Coordinates of C-alpha atoms in Angstrom, one line a residue:
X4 CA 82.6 -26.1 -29.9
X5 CA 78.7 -26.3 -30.6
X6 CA 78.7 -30.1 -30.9
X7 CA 80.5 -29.8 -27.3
X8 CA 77.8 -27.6 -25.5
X9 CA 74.6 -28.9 -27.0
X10 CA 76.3 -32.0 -25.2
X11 CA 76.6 -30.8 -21.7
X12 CA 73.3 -29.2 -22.5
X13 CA 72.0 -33.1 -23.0
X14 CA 73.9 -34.1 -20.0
X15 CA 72.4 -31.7 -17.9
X16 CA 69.3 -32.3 -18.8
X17 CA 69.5 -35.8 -17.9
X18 CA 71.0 -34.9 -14.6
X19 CA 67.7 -32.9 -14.0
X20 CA 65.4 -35.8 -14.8
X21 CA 67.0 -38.4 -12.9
X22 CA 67.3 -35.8 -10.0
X23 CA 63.4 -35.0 -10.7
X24 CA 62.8 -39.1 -11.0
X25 CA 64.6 -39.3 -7.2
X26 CA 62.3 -36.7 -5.7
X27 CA 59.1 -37.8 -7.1
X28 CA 60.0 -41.7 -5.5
X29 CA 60.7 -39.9 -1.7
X30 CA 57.8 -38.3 -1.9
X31 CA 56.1 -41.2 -2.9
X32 CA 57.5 -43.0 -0.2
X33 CA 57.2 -40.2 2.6
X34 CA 53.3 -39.5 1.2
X35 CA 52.8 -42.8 1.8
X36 CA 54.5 -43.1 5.3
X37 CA 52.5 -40.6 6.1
X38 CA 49.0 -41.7 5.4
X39 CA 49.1 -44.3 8.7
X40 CA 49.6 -43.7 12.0
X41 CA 49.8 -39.6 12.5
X42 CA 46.6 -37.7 13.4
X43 CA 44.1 -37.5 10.9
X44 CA 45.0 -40.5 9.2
X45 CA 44.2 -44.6 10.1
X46 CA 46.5 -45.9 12.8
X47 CA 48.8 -48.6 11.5
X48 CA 46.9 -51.8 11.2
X49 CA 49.3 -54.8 12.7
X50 CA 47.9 -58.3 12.0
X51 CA 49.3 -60.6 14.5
X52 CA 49.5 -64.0 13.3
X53 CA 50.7 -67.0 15.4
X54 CA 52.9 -69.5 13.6
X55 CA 52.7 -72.2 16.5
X56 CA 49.8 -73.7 19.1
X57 CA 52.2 -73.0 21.6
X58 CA 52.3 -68.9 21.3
X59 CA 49.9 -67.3 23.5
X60 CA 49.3 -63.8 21.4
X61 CA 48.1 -62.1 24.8
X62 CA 51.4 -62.2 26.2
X63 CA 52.6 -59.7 23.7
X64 CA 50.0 -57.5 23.7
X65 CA 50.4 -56.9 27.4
X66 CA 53.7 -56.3 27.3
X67 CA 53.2 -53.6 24.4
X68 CA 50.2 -52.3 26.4
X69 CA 52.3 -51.4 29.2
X70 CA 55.9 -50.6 27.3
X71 CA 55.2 -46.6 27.7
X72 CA 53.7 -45.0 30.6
X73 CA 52.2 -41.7 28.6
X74 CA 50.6 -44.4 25.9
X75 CA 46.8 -44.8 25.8
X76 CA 45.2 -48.2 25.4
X77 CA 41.5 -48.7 24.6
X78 CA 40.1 -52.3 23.4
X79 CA 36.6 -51.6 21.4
X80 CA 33.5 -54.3 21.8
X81 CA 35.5 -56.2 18.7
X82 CA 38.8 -57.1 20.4
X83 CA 40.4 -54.6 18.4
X84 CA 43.3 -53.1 20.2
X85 CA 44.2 -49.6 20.1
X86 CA 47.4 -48.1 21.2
X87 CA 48.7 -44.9 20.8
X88 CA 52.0 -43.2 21.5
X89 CA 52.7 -39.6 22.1
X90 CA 56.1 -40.0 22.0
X91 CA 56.1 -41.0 18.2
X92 CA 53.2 -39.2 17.3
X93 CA 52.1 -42.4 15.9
X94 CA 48.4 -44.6 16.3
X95 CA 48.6 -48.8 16.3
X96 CA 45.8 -51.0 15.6
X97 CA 46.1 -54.5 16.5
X98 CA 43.6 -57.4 15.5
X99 CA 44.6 -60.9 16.6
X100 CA 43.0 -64.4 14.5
X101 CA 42.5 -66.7 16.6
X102 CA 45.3 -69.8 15.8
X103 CA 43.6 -72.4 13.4
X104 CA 41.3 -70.4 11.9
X105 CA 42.6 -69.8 8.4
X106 CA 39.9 -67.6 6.8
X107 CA 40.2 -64.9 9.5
X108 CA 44.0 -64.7 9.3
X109 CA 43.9 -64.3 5.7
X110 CA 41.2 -61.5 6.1
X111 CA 43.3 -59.7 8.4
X112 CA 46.6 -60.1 6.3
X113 CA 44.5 -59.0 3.4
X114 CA 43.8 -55.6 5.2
X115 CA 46.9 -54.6 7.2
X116 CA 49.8 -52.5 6.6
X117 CA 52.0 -55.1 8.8
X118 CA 51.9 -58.8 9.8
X119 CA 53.2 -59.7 12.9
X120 CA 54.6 -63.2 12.7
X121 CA 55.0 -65.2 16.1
X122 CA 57.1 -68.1 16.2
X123 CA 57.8 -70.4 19.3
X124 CA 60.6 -70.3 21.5
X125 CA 60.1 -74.4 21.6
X126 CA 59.0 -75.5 18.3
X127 CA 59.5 -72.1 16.0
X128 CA 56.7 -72.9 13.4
X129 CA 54.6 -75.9 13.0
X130 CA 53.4 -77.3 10.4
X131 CA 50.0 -75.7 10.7
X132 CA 52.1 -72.4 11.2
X133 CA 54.0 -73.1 7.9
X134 CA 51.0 -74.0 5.6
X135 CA 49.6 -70.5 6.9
X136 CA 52.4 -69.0 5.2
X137 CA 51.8 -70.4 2.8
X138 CA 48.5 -69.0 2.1
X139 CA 49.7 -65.6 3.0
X140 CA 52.0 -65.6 -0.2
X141 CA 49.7 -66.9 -2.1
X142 CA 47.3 -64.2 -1.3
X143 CA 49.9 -61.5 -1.4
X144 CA 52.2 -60.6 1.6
X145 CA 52.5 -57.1 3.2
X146 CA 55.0 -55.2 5.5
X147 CA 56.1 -58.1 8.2
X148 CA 58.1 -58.4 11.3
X149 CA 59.0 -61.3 12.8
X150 CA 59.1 -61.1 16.5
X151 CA 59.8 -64.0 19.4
X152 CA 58.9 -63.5 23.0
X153 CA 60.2 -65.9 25.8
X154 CA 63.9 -66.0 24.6
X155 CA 65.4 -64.4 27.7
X156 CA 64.0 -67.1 30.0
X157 CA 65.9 -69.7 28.2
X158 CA 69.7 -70.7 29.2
X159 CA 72.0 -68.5 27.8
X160 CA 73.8 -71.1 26.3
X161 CA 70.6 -72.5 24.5
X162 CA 69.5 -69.0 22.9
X163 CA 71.5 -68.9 20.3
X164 CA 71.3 -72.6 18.9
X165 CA 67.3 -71.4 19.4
X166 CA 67.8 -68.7 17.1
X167 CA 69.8 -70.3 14.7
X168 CA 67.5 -73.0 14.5
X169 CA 64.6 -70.9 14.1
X170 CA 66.2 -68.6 11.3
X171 CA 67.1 -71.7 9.4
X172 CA 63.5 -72.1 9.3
X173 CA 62.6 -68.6 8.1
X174 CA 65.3 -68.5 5.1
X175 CA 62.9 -70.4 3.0
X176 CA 60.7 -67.3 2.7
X177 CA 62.1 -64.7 4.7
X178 CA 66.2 -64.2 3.5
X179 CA 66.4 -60.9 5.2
X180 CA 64.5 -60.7 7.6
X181 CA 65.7 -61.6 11.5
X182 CA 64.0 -62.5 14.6
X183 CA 63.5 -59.7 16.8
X184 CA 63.3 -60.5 20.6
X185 CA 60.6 -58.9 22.3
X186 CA 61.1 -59.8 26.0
X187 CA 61.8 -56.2 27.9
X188 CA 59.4 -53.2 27.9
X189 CA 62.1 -51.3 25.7
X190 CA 61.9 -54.5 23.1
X191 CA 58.2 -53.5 23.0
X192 CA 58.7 -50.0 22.4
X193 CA 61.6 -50.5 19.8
X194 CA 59.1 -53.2 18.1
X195 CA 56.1 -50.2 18.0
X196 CA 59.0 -47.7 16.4
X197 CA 59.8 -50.3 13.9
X198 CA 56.5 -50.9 12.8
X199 CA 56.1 -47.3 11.8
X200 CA 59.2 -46.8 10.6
X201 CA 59.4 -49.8 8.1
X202 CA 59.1 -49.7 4.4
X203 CA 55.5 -50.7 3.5
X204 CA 55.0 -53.0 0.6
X205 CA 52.8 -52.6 -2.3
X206 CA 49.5 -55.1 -2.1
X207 CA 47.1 -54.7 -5.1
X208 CA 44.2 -56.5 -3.4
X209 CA 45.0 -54.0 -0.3
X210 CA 45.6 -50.7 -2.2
X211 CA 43.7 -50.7 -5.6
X212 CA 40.6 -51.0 -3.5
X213 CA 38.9 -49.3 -0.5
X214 CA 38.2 -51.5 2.5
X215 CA 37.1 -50.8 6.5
X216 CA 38.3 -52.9 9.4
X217 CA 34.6 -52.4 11.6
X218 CA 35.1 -50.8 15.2
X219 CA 31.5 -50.5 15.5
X220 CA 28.6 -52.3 14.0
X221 CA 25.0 -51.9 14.8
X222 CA 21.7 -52.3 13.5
X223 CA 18.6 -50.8 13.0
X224 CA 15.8 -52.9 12.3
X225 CA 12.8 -51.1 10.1
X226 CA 9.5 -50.4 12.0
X227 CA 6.9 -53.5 11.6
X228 CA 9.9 -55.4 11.0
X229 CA 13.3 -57.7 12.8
X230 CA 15.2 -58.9 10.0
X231 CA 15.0 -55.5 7.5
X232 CA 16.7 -52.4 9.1
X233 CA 20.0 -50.5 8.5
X234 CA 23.4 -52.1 9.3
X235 CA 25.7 -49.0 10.1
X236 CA 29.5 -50.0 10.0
X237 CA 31.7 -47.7 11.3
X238 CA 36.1 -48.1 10.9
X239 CA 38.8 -46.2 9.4
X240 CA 38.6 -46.2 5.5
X241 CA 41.7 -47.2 4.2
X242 CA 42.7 -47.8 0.5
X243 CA 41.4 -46.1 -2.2
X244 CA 38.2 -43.6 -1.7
X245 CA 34.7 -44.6 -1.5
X246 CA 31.3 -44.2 -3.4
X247 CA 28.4 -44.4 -1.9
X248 CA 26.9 -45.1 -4.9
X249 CA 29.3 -48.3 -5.4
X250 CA 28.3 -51.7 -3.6
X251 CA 30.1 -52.8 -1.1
X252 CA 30.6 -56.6 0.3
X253 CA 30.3 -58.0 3.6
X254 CA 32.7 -61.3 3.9
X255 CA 30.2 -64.2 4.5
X256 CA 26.9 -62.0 3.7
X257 CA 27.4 -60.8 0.5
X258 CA 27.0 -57.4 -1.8
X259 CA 24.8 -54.5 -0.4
X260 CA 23.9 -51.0 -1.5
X261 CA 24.6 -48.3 1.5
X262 CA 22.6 -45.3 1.6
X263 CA 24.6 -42.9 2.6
X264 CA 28.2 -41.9 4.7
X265 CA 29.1 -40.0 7.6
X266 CA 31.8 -38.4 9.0
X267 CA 32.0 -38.9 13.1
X268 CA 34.8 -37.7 15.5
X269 CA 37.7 -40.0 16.2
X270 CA 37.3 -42.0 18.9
X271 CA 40.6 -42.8 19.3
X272 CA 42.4 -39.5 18.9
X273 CA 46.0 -38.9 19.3
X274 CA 45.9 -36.6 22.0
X275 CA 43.4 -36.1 24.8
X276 CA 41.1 -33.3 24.6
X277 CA 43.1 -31.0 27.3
X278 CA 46.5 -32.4 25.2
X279 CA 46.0 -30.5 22.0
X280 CA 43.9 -27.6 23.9
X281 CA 47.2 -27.2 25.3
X282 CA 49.4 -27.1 21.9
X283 CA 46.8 -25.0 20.4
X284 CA 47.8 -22.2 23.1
X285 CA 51.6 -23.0 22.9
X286 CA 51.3 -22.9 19.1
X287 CA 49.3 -19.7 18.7
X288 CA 48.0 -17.9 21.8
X289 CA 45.7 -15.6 19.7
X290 CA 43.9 -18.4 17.5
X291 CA 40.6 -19.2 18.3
X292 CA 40.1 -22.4 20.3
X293 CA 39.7 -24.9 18.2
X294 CA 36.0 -27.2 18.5
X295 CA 37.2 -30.8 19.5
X296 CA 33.6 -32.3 19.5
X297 CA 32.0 -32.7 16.7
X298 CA 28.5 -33.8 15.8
X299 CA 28.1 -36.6 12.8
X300 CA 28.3 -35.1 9.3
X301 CA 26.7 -36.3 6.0
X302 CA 29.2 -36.6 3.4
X303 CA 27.6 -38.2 0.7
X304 CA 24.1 -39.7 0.2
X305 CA 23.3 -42.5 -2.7
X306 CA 21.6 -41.4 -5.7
X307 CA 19.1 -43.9 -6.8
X308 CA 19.8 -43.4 -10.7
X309 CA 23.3 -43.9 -10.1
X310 CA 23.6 -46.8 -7.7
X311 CA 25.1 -50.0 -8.7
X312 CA 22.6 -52.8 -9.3
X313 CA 22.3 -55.5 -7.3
X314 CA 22.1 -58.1 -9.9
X315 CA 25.2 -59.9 -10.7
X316 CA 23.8 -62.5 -13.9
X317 CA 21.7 -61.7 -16.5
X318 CA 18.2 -62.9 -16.7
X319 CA 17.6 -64.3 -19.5
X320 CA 14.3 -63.7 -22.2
X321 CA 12.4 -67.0 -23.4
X322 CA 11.0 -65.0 -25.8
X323 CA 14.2 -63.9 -27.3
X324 CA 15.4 -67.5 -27.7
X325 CA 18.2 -67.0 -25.0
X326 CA 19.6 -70.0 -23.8
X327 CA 19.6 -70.2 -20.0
X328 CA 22.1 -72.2 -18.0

Protein backbone atom coordinates (compact mmCIF):
# COMPACT_ATOMS: atom_id res chain seq x y z
CA UNK A 1 0.00 0.00 0.00
CA UNK A 2 2.99 2.51 0.51
CA UNK A 3 4.69 1.51 -2.69
CA UNK A 4 1.05 2.41 -4.22
CA UNK A 5 0.70 6.07 -2.72
CA UNK A 6 4.23 7.31 -2.87
CA UNK A 7 3.20 6.46 -6.68
CA UNK A 8 0.25 8.58 -7.08
CA UNK A 9 2.19 10.97 -4.94
CA UNK A 10 4.90 10.85 -8.14
CA UNK A 11 2.17 11.05 -10.54
CA UNK A 12 0.79 13.95 -9.10
CA UNK A 13 3.58 15.70 -8.87
CA UNK A 14 4.29 15.31 -12.45
CA UNK A 15 0.82 16.41 -13.27
CA UNK A 16 1.69 19.64 -11.37
CA UNK A 17 4.76 20.36 -13.34
CA UNK A 18 3.55 19.78 -16.71
CA UNK A 19 0.42 21.88 -15.65
CA UNK A 20 3.09 24.50 -14.23
CA UNK A 21 5.29 24.00 -17.67
CA UNK A 22 1.69 24.90 -19.73
CA UNK A 23 1.13 28.16 -17.76
CA UNK A 24 4.54 29.53 -17.82
CA UNK A 25 4.48 28.95 -22.11
CA UNK A 26 0.85 31.14 -22.23
CA UNK A 27 2.12 33.53 -20.37
CA UNK A 28 5.00 33.70 -22.33
CA UNK A 29 3.09 33.82 -25.23
CA UNK A 30 0.34 36.37 -23.99
CA UNK A 31 3.39 38.67 -22.29
CA UNK A 32 4.65 38.73 -25.46
CA UNK A 33 1.42 39.54 -27.49
CA UNK A 34 1.15 42.00 -25.30
CA UNK A 35 4.25 44.07 -25.64
CA UNK A 36 3.07 45.42 -29.41
CA UNK A 37 0.30 47.24 -30.38
CA UNK A 38 -1.77 48.19 -26.99
CA UNK A 39 -1.09 51.62 -25.32
CA UNK A 40 2.06 52.00 -23.80
CA UNK A 41 3.83 49.63 -25.74
CA UNK A 42 5.38 49.98 -29.76
CA UNK A 43 2.67 49.62 -32.39
CA UNK A 44 3.17 46.53 -34.42
CA UNK A 45 5.84 47.16 -36.98
CA UNK A 46 4.44 45.61 -40.54
CA UNK A 47 7.23 45.57 -43.22
CA UNK A 48 5.62 45.57 -46.50
CA UNK A 49 7.67 43.90 -49.10
CA UNK A 50 6.75 43.70 -52.80
CA UNK A 51 7.47 40.39 -54.47
CA UNK A 52 6.83 41.75 -58.12
CA UNK A 53 7.48 45.26 -60.28
CA UNK A 54 4.05 45.08 -61.04
CA UNK A 55 2.52 45.66 -57.22
CA UNK A 56 1.97 49.16 -56.52
CA UNK A 57 2.37 49.03 -52.34
CA UNK A 58 0.22 52.43 -52.25
CA UNK A 59 -2.72 50.77 -53.30
CA UNK A 60 -2.85 48.79 -50.11
CA UNK A 61 -2.09 51.26 -47.86
CA UNK A 62 -5.07 53.31 -48.93
CA UNK A 63 -7.39 50.86 -48.73
CA UNK A 64 -6.16 49.99 -44.97
CA UNK A 65 -6.09 53.76 -44.43
CA UNK A 66 -9.65 54.11 -45.05
CA UNK A 67 -10.97 50.34 -43.87
CA UNK A 68 -12.42 51.92 -40.43
CA UNK A 69 -14.00 55.17 -40.08
CA UNK A 70 -13.10 55.80 -36.10
CA UNK A 71 -9.24 54.80 -37.22
CA UNK A 72 -6.56 57.51 -37.02
CA UNK A 73 -3.89 57.87 -39.72
CA UNK A 74 -0.80 60.13 -39.43
CA UNK A 75 2.27 59.73 -41.96
CA UNK A 76 5.56 61.31 -40.14
CA UNK A 77 8.32 63.34 -42.36
CA UNK A 78 9.91 59.51 -42.89
CA UNK A 79 7.04 57.81 -44.83
CA UNK A 80 6.32 55.95 -41.88
CA UNK A 81 2.73 55.14 -41.69
CA UNK A 82 0.78 55.03 -38.54
CA UNK A 83 -2.58 53.59 -38.04
CA UNK A 84 -4.41 53.01 -35.19
CA UNK A 85 -7.65 51.24 -34.34
CA UNK A 86 -9.91 51.88 -31.41
CA UNK A 87 -11.87 49.19 -32.15
CA UNK A 88 -8.92 46.60 -31.36
CA UNK A 89 -7.27 48.58 -29.03
CA UNK A 90 -4.27 47.95 -31.19
CA UNK A 91 -1.40 50.57 -32.92
CA UNK A 92 0.15 49.59 -36.66
CA UNK A 93 3.27 50.79 -38.03
CA UNK A 94 3.89 50.43 -41.62
CA UNK A 95 7.32 51.09 -43.43
CA UNK A 96 7.35 50.31 -47.22
CA UNK A 97 11.16 49.50 -49.20
CA UNK A 98 11.03 50.76 -52.17
CA UNK A 99 11.00 47.54 -54.86
CA UNK A 100 14.74 46.76 -55.94
CA UNK A 101 16.36 47.98 -53.20
CA UNK A 102 17.59 45.01 -51.37
CA UNK A 103 19.52 46.52 -48.34
CA UNK A 104 16.45 48.46 -47.18
CA UNK A 105 14.08 45.54 -47.30
CA UNK A 106 16.40 43.49 -45.43
CA UNK A 107 16.70 46.42 -42.80
CA UNK A 108 13.08 46.55 -42.41
CA UNK A 109 12.57 42.68 -42.22
CA UNK A 110 15.39 42.69 -39.76
CA UNK A 111 13.32 45.06 -37.35
CA UNK A 112 9.62 44.13 -37.76
CA UNK A 113 7.25 41.93 -35.88
CA UNK A 114 5.53 41.07 -39.40
CA UNK A 115 6.33 40.99 -43.17
CA UNK A 116 3.86 41.71 -45.48
CA UNK A 117 4.50 39.84 -48.59
CA UNK A 118 2.82 41.24 -51.97
CA UNK A 119 2.54 39.02 -54.86
CA UNK A 120 0.96 39.95 -58.31
CA UNK A 121 -2.29 39.18 -59.52
CA UNK A 122 -0.41 38.76 -63.13
CA UNK A 123 2.99 37.35 -62.56
CA UNK A 124 2.73 36.29 -58.59
CA UNK A 125 6.62 36.62 -57.86
CA UNK A 126 9.39 37.42 -60.10
CA UNK A 127 12.44 36.47 -60.06
CA UNK A 128 13.73 39.56 -58.47
CA UNK A 129 10.82 38.93 -55.93
CA UNK A 130 12.06 35.35 -55.35
CA UNK A 131 15.79 36.06 -54.76
CA UNK A 132 14.40 38.60 -52.10
CA UNK A 133 13.17 35.78 -50.31
CA UNK A 134 15.74 34.42 -50.45
CA UNK A 135 17.67 36.82 -48.58
CA UNK A 136 14.96 37.14 -46.03
CA UNK A 137 15.63 33.46 -44.86
CA UNK A 138 18.85 33.77 -44.91
CA UNK A 139 18.79 36.62 -42.59
CA UNK A 140 16.09 35.13 -40.44
CA UNK A 141 12.33 35.36 -41.22
CA UNK A 142 9.72 36.88 -38.81
CA UNK A 143 5.83 36.79 -38.40
CA UNK A 144 4.51 37.01 -42.27
CA UNK A 145 1.25 37.28 -44.16
CA UNK A 146 0.87 36.94 -47.53
CA UNK A 147 -1.67 39.16 -48.92
CA UNK A 148 -2.89 39.75 -52.85
CA UNK A 149 -4.88 42.81 -53.88
CA UNK A 150 -6.62 42.96 -57.41
CA UNK A 151 -8.14 39.42 -57.34
CA UNK A 152 -11.83 40.49 -57.45
CA UNK A 153 -11.33 42.37 -60.73
CA UNK A 154 -10.27 39.38 -62.49
CA UNK A 155 -13.00 36.82 -64.18
CA UNK A 156 -14.39 34.73 -61.83
CA UNK A 157 -13.57 31.90 -63.71
CA UNK A 158 -9.73 32.86 -63.85
CA UNK A 159 -9.40 33.50 -59.94
CA UNK A 160 -8.96 30.36 -58.90
CA UNK A 161 -6.48 28.97 -61.58
CA UNK A 162 -4.70 32.51 -60.23
CA UNK A 163 -4.63 31.35 -56.91
CA UNK A 164 -3.63 28.02 -57.56
CA UNK A 165 -0.98 29.05 -59.61
CA UNK A 166 0.26 31.43 -57.21
CA UNK A 167 0.17 28.99 -54.13
CA UNK A 168 2.11 26.49 -56.12
CA UNK A 169 4.69 29.14 -56.08
CA UNK A 170 4.57 29.83 -52.32
CA UNK A 171 4.80 25.92 -51.27
CA UNK A 172 8.54 26.07 -51.75
CA UNK A 173 8.83 28.19 -48.64
CA UNK A 174 5.60 28.90 -47.35
CA UNK A 175 3.64 25.15 -46.75
CA UNK A 176 0.98 26.68 -44.58
CA UNK A 177 0.57 29.60 -45.31
CA UNK A 178 -2.39 30.90 -47.90
CA UNK A 179 -3.07 33.94 -49.89
CA UNK A 180 -5.24 36.28 -48.23
CA UNK A 181 -7.35 38.54 -50.66
CA UNK A 182 -7.36 42.05 -49.70
CA UNK A 183 -9.76 43.73 -52.09
CA UNK A 184 -12.91 45.11 -49.85
CA UNK A 185 -12.57 47.49 -46.85
CA UNK A 186 -13.60 44.45 -44.46
CA UNK A 187 -10.46 42.37 -46.24
CA UNK A 188 -8.45 45.30 -44.89
CA UNK A 189 -9.82 45.31 -41.51
CA UNK A 190 -9.75 41.40 -41.18
CA UNK A 191 -5.93 41.79 -42.51
CA UNK A 192 -5.19 44.58 -39.54
CA UNK A 193 -6.91 41.93 -36.84
CA UNK A 194 -4.78 39.19 -38.22
CA UNK A 195 -1.63 40.96 -37.93
CA UNK A 196 -2.21 41.41 -34.22
CA UNK A 197 -3.61 38.40 -33.59
CA UNK A 198 -0.89 36.05 -35.20
CA UNK A 199 1.73 34.05 -33.49
CA UNK A 200 4.97 36.08 -33.54
CA UNK A 201 8.12 34.20 -34.36
CA UNK A 202 11.33 34.21 -32.41
CA UNK A 203 14.22 36.31 -34.38
CA UNK A 204 17.62 36.41 -32.43
CA UNK A 205 19.09 39.32 -34.52
CA UNK A 206 15.47 41.11 -33.67
CA UNK A 207 15.03 40.11 -29.96
CA UNK A 208 18.46 39.53 -28.32
CA UNK A 209 19.25 43.07 -29.16
CA UNK A 210 17.65 46.59 -28.73
CA UNK A 211 17.00 48.52 -31.88
CA UNK A 212 14.80 51.94 -32.88
CA UNK A 213 12.90 52.39 -36.23
CA UNK A 214 13.64 56.58 -36.32
CA UNK A 215 10.29 58.78 -36.49
CA UNK A 216 12.23 61.83 -35.97
CA UNK A 217 15.80 62.69 -36.60
CA UNK A 218 17.46 66.01 -36.24
CA UNK A 219 20.54 67.63 -35.65
CA UNK A 220 22.26 70.06 -33.75
CA UNK A 221 25.38 71.31 -35.03
CA UNK A 222 27.96 72.62 -32.09
CA UNK A 223 28.53 76.48 -31.96
CA UNK A 224 31.72 77.54 -34.29
CA UNK A 225 30.95 74.55 -36.07
CA UNK A 226 28.55 72.54 -39.26
CA UNK A 227 29.68 69.16 -39.28
CA UNK A 228 30.03 68.46 -35.12
CA UNK A 229 26.67 68.72 -33.29
CA UNK A 230 24.25 66.30 -31.66
CA UNK A 231 22.13 63.82 -33.79
CA UNK A 232 18.88 63.25 -31.64
CA UNK A 233 17.00 60.07 -32.94
CA UNK A 234 13.79 59.58 -31.65
CA UNK A 235 11.43 55.93 -32.29
CA UNK A 236 9.99 53.37 -30.31
CA UNK A 237 12.61 51.09 -28.52
CA UNK A 238 11.88 47.73 -29.28
CA UNK A 239 13.92 44.64 -28.26
CA UNK A 240 15.91 44.33 -25.37
CA UNK A 241 16.62 47.57 -23.01
CA UNK A 242 19.13 50.13 -23.67
CA UNK A 243 22.30 51.64 -22.12
CA UNK A 244 23.24 54.78 -22.60
CA UNK A 245 26.48 53.89 -21.74
CA UNK A 246 26.56 51.17 -24.65
CA UNK A 247 27.38 52.25 -28.41
CA UNK A 248 25.00 52.26 -30.63
CA UNK A 249 25.27 51.93 -34.70
CA UNK A 250 23.93 53.88 -37.39
CA UNK A 251 23.50 51.57 -40.69
CA UNK A 252 25.78 53.24 -43.26
CA UNK A 253 27.58 55.67 -40.60
CA UNK A 254 28.90 53.64 -38.16
CA UNK A 255 29.28 53.21 -34.17
CA UNK A 256 28.61 56.34 -31.86
CA UNK A 257 28.53 57.13 -28.17
CA UNK A 258 25.02 58.93 -27.13
CA UNK A 259 25.02 61.13 -24.35
CA UNK A 260 22.11 60.75 -22.85
CA UNK A 261 18.03 59.45 -23.28
CA UNK A 262 14.86 60.94 -22.88
CA UNK A 263 11.53 60.07 -22.42
CA UNK A 264 8.92 62.31 -24.61
CA UNK A 265 5.07 61.86 -24.94
CA UNK A 266 3.68 59.61 -27.57
CA UNK A 267 2.98 61.19 -30.49
CA UNK A 268 0.86 58.72 -31.78
CA UNK A 269 -1.34 57.85 -28.83
CA UNK A 270 -4.09 55.35 -28.89
CA UNK A 271 -6.74 57.61 -28.03
CA UNK A 272 -7.22 61.34 -28.45
CA UNK A 273 -6.75 63.51 -25.65
CA UNK A 274 -10.73 64.10 -24.97
CA UNK A 275 -10.94 59.98 -25.65
CA UNK A 276 -9.23 58.77 -22.49
CA UNK A 277 -10.32 62.13 -20.49
CA UNK A 278 -13.48 60.57 -21.12
CA UNK A 279 -12.68 56.78 -19.83
CA UNK A 280 -10.93 58.34 -16.99
CA UNK A 281 -14.50 59.78 -15.79
CA UNK A 282 -16.43 56.56 -16.90
CA UNK A 283 -13.74 54.50 -15.12
CA UNK A 284 -13.48 56.51 -11.79
CA UNK A 285 -15.44 59.75 -11.43
CA UNK A 286 -13.48 60.68 -8.21
CA UNK A 287 -9.82 60.14 -9.52
CA UNK A 288 -7.86 62.96 -10.28
CA UNK A 289 -7.57 63.89 -13.92
CA UNK A 290 -4.97 62.40 -15.13
CA UNK A 291 -1.90 64.97 -16.99
CA UNK A 292 -1.89 63.97 -20.78
CA UNK A 293 0.97 66.37 -21.75
CA UNK A 294 4.02 65.76 -20.66
CA UNK A 295 7.30 67.63 -20.87
CA UNK A 296 10.66 65.62 -22.01
CA UNK A 297 12.22 63.64 -19.13
CA UNK A 298 15.94 62.53 -18.61
CA UNK A 299 16.14 59.00 -18.01
CA UNK A 300 19.57 58.19 -18.13
CA UNK A 301 22.78 60.30 -18.89
CA UNK A 302 26.29 58.49 -20.01
CA UNK A 303 28.89 58.22 -17.50
CA UNK A 304 32.22 58.95 -18.98
CA UNK A 305 34.15 56.18 -16.91
CA UNK A 306 31.69 53.71 -18.06
CA UNK A 307 31.17 54.38 -21.72
CA UNK A 308 32.12 52.00 -24.25
CA UNK A 309 35.17 52.92 -26.21
CA UNK A 310 35.17 53.83 -29.52
CA UNK A 311 38.06 51.86 -30.62
CA UNK A 312 37.33 48.60 -32.22
CA UNK A 313 41.40 47.25 -33.04
CA UNK A 314 44.12 47.41 -30.97
CA UNK A 315 46.92 49.71 -31.55
CA UNK A 316 49.75 48.18 -31.51
CA UNK A 317 53.37 49.11 -29.45
CA UNK A 318 56.68 49.24 -31.67
CA UNK A 319 58.33 49.18 -28.65
CA UNK A 320 56.87 46.01 -27.40
CA UNK A 321 57.80 44.21 -30.58
CA UNK A 322 54.03 43.74 -31.57
CA UNK A 323 53.54 42.81 -34.97
CA UNK A 324 51.16 45.08 -36.81
CA UNK A 325 48.98 44.03 -39.73
Amino acid sequence: ITKFVKKDLDKQARRNKTQQQRKHKRDVVLEKKRSRGSQGAPPFLVAVISLSNQVETKDILDLLKTCDDEATVTTNDLGILHINVPRFKQRYAFVCPEYGDLYAMLDAAKMADTLLLLPSVDDGIDDYGDYCLSCLFAQGLPSNIIAIKGLKEVNSKKQAEIKKRIQKQLEVRFRDEKLQPVDTSQDALLLLRNISGQKMRNVAIRDNRPHIVAESVTFESNEGSTDVGTLKVTGYLRGKNLSVNSLIHLPGWGDFQMSQIDSVTDPYPLFSRNERKRRNTMEDENAPEEKMDEDVKLLEKADPTAQESLQSEVVPDPMEGEQTW
